[in-house]
Amino acid sequence: MTMGRDELPPLPGGDVAEGADRAFFGRRKGKRLRAVQEQRIAELLPSLRVALPPEGARLDPAGLFPVPVDEVWLEIGFGGGEHLAAQAKAHPRVGIIGAEPFVNGVAKLLREVDDGDLRNVRVWDEDATALLAAIPDDALSRVYLLYPDPWPKRRQRKRRFVSDEALREIARVLKPGGVFRFASDIDDYAGWTLVRAARCPGLDWTAASANDWRRAWPDWPGTRYEAKALIAGRAPTYLEFRRVAVD
């Protein structure tokens, strides 16, 4: 089924310069951490942190985990970690790498990992673009980008994580048939993403009807950001793209 143009989220043009040299995240730390959070950052995070290989070398994603995993997923900007932790609990044979530079968000995920003894989680607490560059081709089964900072002002939009370059990298690291899932409560960002995904030859939007982007995925546990959006009256958009062969 082909969706009608009036059913699609708005599609803004690519009139803002998008360069590789851009900081897509804002502050690195919020309110002061509690003592137990500081302790987890000091004692637990080092054992979970991904160590990048020397420049020019690539990671072995499955080898990052101390338990056998059948596939590896990546969540870019995991926020408070509730989605990542829920997926890790539901899929113990999946290794999940979470990228998040915000210290308070990392501290929240570490609590989930500690309390749930989640051995299939690894953390990258720096710029996700460096991590992506170190991942081999065709290595991941899923990549998530959920409620990223929308950078709504026109002059800020070049700081959005989604760009032509970032989507090419996401397509590169996905296995054939792997999926990239994006969620946002900002219509402009959903349209922005659709425009750039449409010109990425390795990604194919899977939606067959409007409900496919209006409704969350079947295994979606929800997040605090989604709850805030719904309370504020903003309808989320859920986009899924599949990795396809490029001629």
Short mmCIF file of N, CA and C in Angstrom, two decimals, residues 91-179:
data_model
loop_
_atom_site.label_atom_id
_atom_site.label_comp_id
_atom_site.label_asym_id
_atom_site.label_seq_id
_atom_site.Cartn_x
_atom_site.Cartn_y
_atom_site.Cartn_z
N HIS A 91 15.89 -9.52 25.74
CA HIS A 91 16.67 -10.23 24.73
C HIS A 91 18.07 -10.53 25.28
N PRO A 92 18.19 -11.48 26.19
CA PRO A 92 19.49 -11.74 26.80
C PRO A 92 20.55 -12.26 25.84
N ARG A 93 20.13 -12.75 24.66
CA ARG A 93 21.10 -13.23 23.67
C ARG A 93 21.46 -12.14 22.66
N VAL A 94 21.03 -10.93 22.92
CA VAL A 94 21.39 -9.78 22.08
C VAL A 94 22.33 -8.88 22.85
N GLY A 95 23.45 -8.53 22.26
CA GLY A 95 24.34 -7.56 22.87
C GLY A 95 23.93 -6.16 22.45
N ILE A 96 23.79 -5.26 23.41
CA ILE A 96 23.32 -3.91 23.10
C ILE A 96 24.38 -2.90 23.54
N ILE A 97 24.81 -2.07 22.59
CA ILE A 97 25.74 -0.99 22.88
C ILE A 97 24.92 0.29 22.98
N GLY A 98 25.08 1.01 24.06
CA GLY A 98 24.39 2.28 24.23
C GLY A 98 25.38 3.43 24.18
N ALA A 99 25.08 4.43 23.36
CA ALA A 99 25.93 5.61 23.24
C ALA A 99 25.19 6.80 23.83
N GLU A 100 25.79 7.44 24.83
CA GLU A 100 25.16 8.58 25.49
C GLU A 100 26.24 9.40 26.21
N PRO A 101 26.44 10.67 25.81
CA PRO A 101 27.46 11.50 26.47
C PRO A 101 26.98 12.19 27.74
N PHE A 102 25.67 12.16 28.02
CA PHE A 102 25.12 12.85 29.18
C PHE A 102 25.33 12.00 30.43
N VAL A 103 26.14 12.48 31.35
CA VAL A 103 26.57 11.70 32.50
C VAL A 103 25.38 11.23 33.34
N ASN A 104 24.39 12.10 33.54
CA ASN A 104 23.24 11.72 34.37
C ASN A 104 22.46 10.57 33.74
N GLY A 105 22.35 10.56 32.42
CA GLY A 105 21.69 9.46 31.73
C GLY A 105 22.48 8.17 31.87
N VAL A 106 23.79 8.26 31.75
CA VAL A 106 24.63 7.07 31.94
C VAL A 106 24.45 6.52 33.35
N ALA A 107 24.40 7.40 34.34
CA ALA A 107 24.22 6.95 35.73
C ALA A 107 22.91 6.20 35.90
N LYS A 108 21.85 6.65 35.24
CA LYS A 108 20.56 5.96 35.34
C LYS A 108 20.62 4.58 34.70
N LEU A 109 21.28 4.48 33.55
CA LEU A 109 21.41 3.17 32.92
C LEU A 109 22.25 2.24 33.79
N LEU A 110 23.31 2.74 34.40
CA LEU A 110 24.15 1.90 35.23
C LEU A 110 23.37 1.28 36.39
N ARG A 111 22.41 2.01 36.91
CA ARG A 111 21.57 1.43 37.97
C ARG A 111 20.79 0.23 37.43
N GLU A 112 20.22 0.38 36.23
CA GLU A 112 19.47 -0.72 35.62
C GLU A 112 20.38 -1.92 35.38
N VAL A 113 21.57 -1.66 34.88
CA VAL A 113 22.52 -2.73 34.61
C VAL A 113 22.92 -3.43 35.91
N ASP A 114 23.17 -2.64 36.93
CA ASP A 114 23.60 -3.19 38.22
C ASP A 114 22.48 -3.99 38.87
N ASP A 115 21.30 -3.40 38.96
CA ASP A 115 20.18 -4.07 39.61
C ASP A 115 19.74 -5.32 38.86
N GLY A 116 19.80 -5.26 37.52
CA GLY A 116 19.33 -6.39 36.72
C GLY A 116 20.42 -7.34 36.29
N ASP A 117 21.66 -7.09 36.70
CA ASP A 117 22.81 -7.92 36.31
C ASP A 117 22.80 -8.14 34.79
N LEU A 118 22.70 -7.04 34.06
CA LEU A 118 22.60 -7.10 32.61
C LEU A 118 24.00 -7.19 32.00
N ARG A 119 24.40 -8.39 31.67
CA ARG A 119 25.75 -8.63 31.15
C ARG A 119 25.83 -8.43 29.64
N ASN A 120 24.70 -8.17 29.01
CA ASN A 120 24.67 -7.96 27.56
C ASN A 120 24.58 -6.49 27.18
N VAL A 121 25.08 -5.62 28.04
CA VAL A 121 25.07 -4.17 27.79
C VAL A 121 26.50 -3.64 27.83
N ARG A 122 26.82 -2.78 26.87
CA ARG A 122 28.08 -2.05 26.87
C ARG A 122 27.78 -0.59 26.59
N VAL A 123 28.66 0.32 27.05
CA VAL A 123 28.38 1.76 27.03
C VAL A 123 29.51 2.51 26.34
N TRP A 124 29.12 3.48 25.51
CA TRP A 124 30.05 4.45 24.94
C TRP A 124 29.55 5.81 25.37
N ASP A 125 30.34 6.52 26.19
CA ASP A 125 29.87 7.79 26.77
C ASP A 125 30.53 9.00 26.12
N GLU A 126 30.80 8.89 24.83
CA GLU A 126 31.34 10.01 24.06
C GLU A 126 30.50 10.18 22.79
N ASP A 127 31.00 10.96 21.86
CA ASP A 127 30.34 11.23 20.59
C ASP A 127 30.09 9.93 19.83
N ALA A 128 28.84 9.66 19.47
CA ALA A 128 28.50 8.40 18.81
C ALA A 128 29.11 8.28 17.42
N THR A 129 29.47 9.39 16.80
CA THR A 129 30.04 9.30 15.45
C THR A 129 31.38 8.57 15.46
N ALA A 130 32.17 8.75 16.53
CA ALA A 130 33.45 8.04 16.63
C ALA A 130 33.21 6.54 16.79
N LEU A 131 32.19 6.17 17.54
CA LEU A 131 31.85 4.76 17.70
C LEU A 131 31.40 4.16 16.38
N LEU A 132 30.51 4.85 15.68
CA LEU A 132 30.04 4.35 14.40
C LEU A 132 31.19 4.09 13.43
N ALA A 133 32.14 5.01 13.41
CA ALA A 133 33.27 4.88 12.49
C ALA A 133 34.11 3.65 12.77
N ALA A 134 34.07 3.15 14.02
CA ALA A 134 34.88 2.00 14.40
C ALA A 134 34.15 0.67 14.23
N ILE A 135 32.88 0.70 13.87
CA ILE A 135 32.10 -0.52 13.71
C ILE A 135 32.25 -1.04 12.28
N PRO A 136 32.50 -2.33 12.10
CA PRO A 136 32.68 -2.87 10.74
C PRO A 136 31.39 -2.82 9.92
N ASP A 137 31.53 -2.97 8.65
CA ASP A 137 30.38 -3.07 7.75
C ASP A 137 29.53 -4.29 8.15
N ASP A 138 28.22 -4.17 7.96
CA ASP A 138 27.29 -5.31 8.11
C ASP A 138 27.41 -6.00 9.48
N ALA A 139 27.59 -5.21 10.55
CA ALA A 139 27.86 -5.79 11.86
C ALA A 139 26.66 -5.79 12.81
N LEU A 140 25.69 -4.88 12.59
CA LEU A 140 24.60 -4.70 13.55
C LEU A 140 23.26 -5.13 12.95
N SER A 141 22.38 -5.61 13.80
CA SER A 141 21.03 -5.99 13.34
C SER A 141 20.02 -4.87 13.53
N ARG A 142 20.27 -3.99 14.52
CA ARG A 142 19.38 -2.84 14.73
C ARG A 142 20.20 -1.63 15.18
N VAL A 143 19.71 -0.46 14.80
CA VAL A 143 20.21 0.81 15.32
C VAL A 143 18.99 1.63 15.73
N TYR A 144 19.01 2.18 16.93
CA TYR A 144 17.93 3.02 17.42
C TYR A 144 18.42 4.46 17.59
N LEU A 145 17.55 5.40 17.24
CA LEU A 145 17.74 6.82 17.57
C LEU A 145 16.38 7.32 18.04
N LEU A 146 16.21 7.44 19.35
CA LEU A 146 14.90 7.66 19.95
C LEU A 146 14.84 9.01 20.65
N TYR A 147 13.94 9.85 20.21
CA TYR A 147 13.74 11.18 20.78
C TYR A 147 15.06 11.95 20.90
N PRO A 148 15.79 12.07 19.80
CA PRO A 148 17.03 12.86 19.87
C PRO A 148 16.73 14.34 20.06
N ASP A 149 17.72 15.07 20.55
CA ASP A 149 17.56 16.51 20.70
C ASP A 149 17.17 17.10 19.35
N PRO A 150 16.03 17.81 19.26
CA PRO A 150 15.56 18.29 17.95
C PRO A 150 16.28 19.52 17.43
N TRP A 151 17.01 20.23 18.31
CA TRP A 151 17.65 21.48 17.89
C TRP A 151 16.70 22.26 16.99
N PRO A 152 15.61 22.79 17.52
CA PRO A 152 14.51 23.31 16.71
C PRO A 152 14.79 24.61 15.96
N LYS A 153 15.70 25.44 16.48
CA LYS A 153 15.94 26.71 15.81
C LYS A 153 16.68 26.49 14.49
N ARG A 154 16.36 27.31 13.53
CA ARG A 154 16.92 27.13 12.20
C ARG A 154 18.45 27.09 12.21
N ARG A 155 19.06 27.96 12.99
CA ARG A 155 20.53 28.02 13.01
C ARG A 155 21.13 26.81 13.72
N GLN A 156 20.31 26.07 14.48
CA GLN A 156 20.80 24.91 15.23
C GLN A 156 20.67 23.60 14.46
N ARG A 157 19.93 23.58 13.39
CA ARG A 157 19.56 22.31 12.78
C ARG A 157 20.74 21.51 12.26
N LYS A 158 21.84 22.18 11.96
CA LYS A 158 23.02 21.43 11.52
C LYS A 158 23.57 20.56 12.65
N ARG A 159 23.10 20.79 13.90
CA ARG A 159 23.54 19.99 15.04
C ARG A 159 22.69 18.72 15.23
N ARG A 160 21.65 18.56 14.46
CA ARG A 160 20.86 17.34 14.56
C ARG A 160 21.72 16.13 14.18
N PHE A 161 21.49 15.04 14.91
CA PHE A 161 22.30 13.85 14.62
C PHE A 161 22.03 13.32 13.23
N VAL A 162 20.78 13.36 12.81
CA VAL A 162 20.45 12.84 11.49
C VAL A 162 20.99 13.78 10.42
N SER A 163 21.83 13.24 9.58
CA SER A 163 22.38 13.94 8.43
C SER A 163 22.60 12.91 7.33
N ASP A 164 22.89 13.37 6.14
CA ASP A 164 23.19 12.42 5.05
C ASP A 164 24.36 11.52 5.44
N GLU A 165 25.39 12.12 6.02
CA GLU A 165 26.56 11.34 6.39
C GLU A 165 26.25 10.33 7.48
N ALA A 166 25.51 10.74 8.52
CA ALA A 166 25.18 9.82 9.61
C ALA A 166 24.33 8.65 9.11
N LEU A 167 23.39 8.91 8.23
CA LEU A 167 22.56 7.82 7.71
C LEU A 167 23.36 6.88 6.83
N ARG A 168 24.31 7.40 6.09
CA ARG A 168 25.18 6.51 5.31
C ARG A 168 25.98 5.59 6.24
N GLU A 169 26.45 6.14 7.36
CA GLU A 169 27.18 5.33 8.32
C GLU A 169 26.27 4.28 8.96
N ILE A 170 25.05 4.67 9.31
CA ILE A 170 24.11 3.71 9.89
C ILE A 170 23.81 2.59 8.90
N ALA A 171 23.58 2.95 7.64
CA ALA A 171 23.33 1.92 6.63
C ALA A 171 24.54 1.01 6.47
N ARG A 172 25.72 1.57 6.53
CA ARG A 172 26.94 0.78 6.36
C ARG A 172 27.09 -0.28 7.45
N VAL A 173 26.81 0.08 8.70
CA VAL A 173 27.05 -0.86 9.80
C VAL A 173 25.92 -1.87 9.96
N LEU A 174 24.76 -1.63 9.36
CA LEU A 174 23.65 -2.57 9.45
C LEU A 174 23.86 -3.77 8.54
N LYS A 175 23.47 -4.93 9.02
CA LYS A 175 23.46 -6.12 8.18
C LYS A 175 22.36 -5.98 7.13
N PRO A 176 22.47 -6.65 5.99
CA PRO A 176 21.34 -6.68 5.05
C PRO A 176 20.08 -7.16 5.76
N GLY A 177 19.01 -6.40 5.65
CA GLY A 177 17.77 -6.71 6.35
C GLY A 177 17.69 -6.13 7.75
N GLY A 178 18.79 -5.59 8.26
CA GLY A 178 18.77 -4.94 9.56
C GLY A 178 17.94 -3.68 9.52
N VAL A 179 17.54 -3.17 10.70
CA VAL A 179 16.63 -2.02 10.73
C VAL A 179 17.19 -0.87 11.55
#
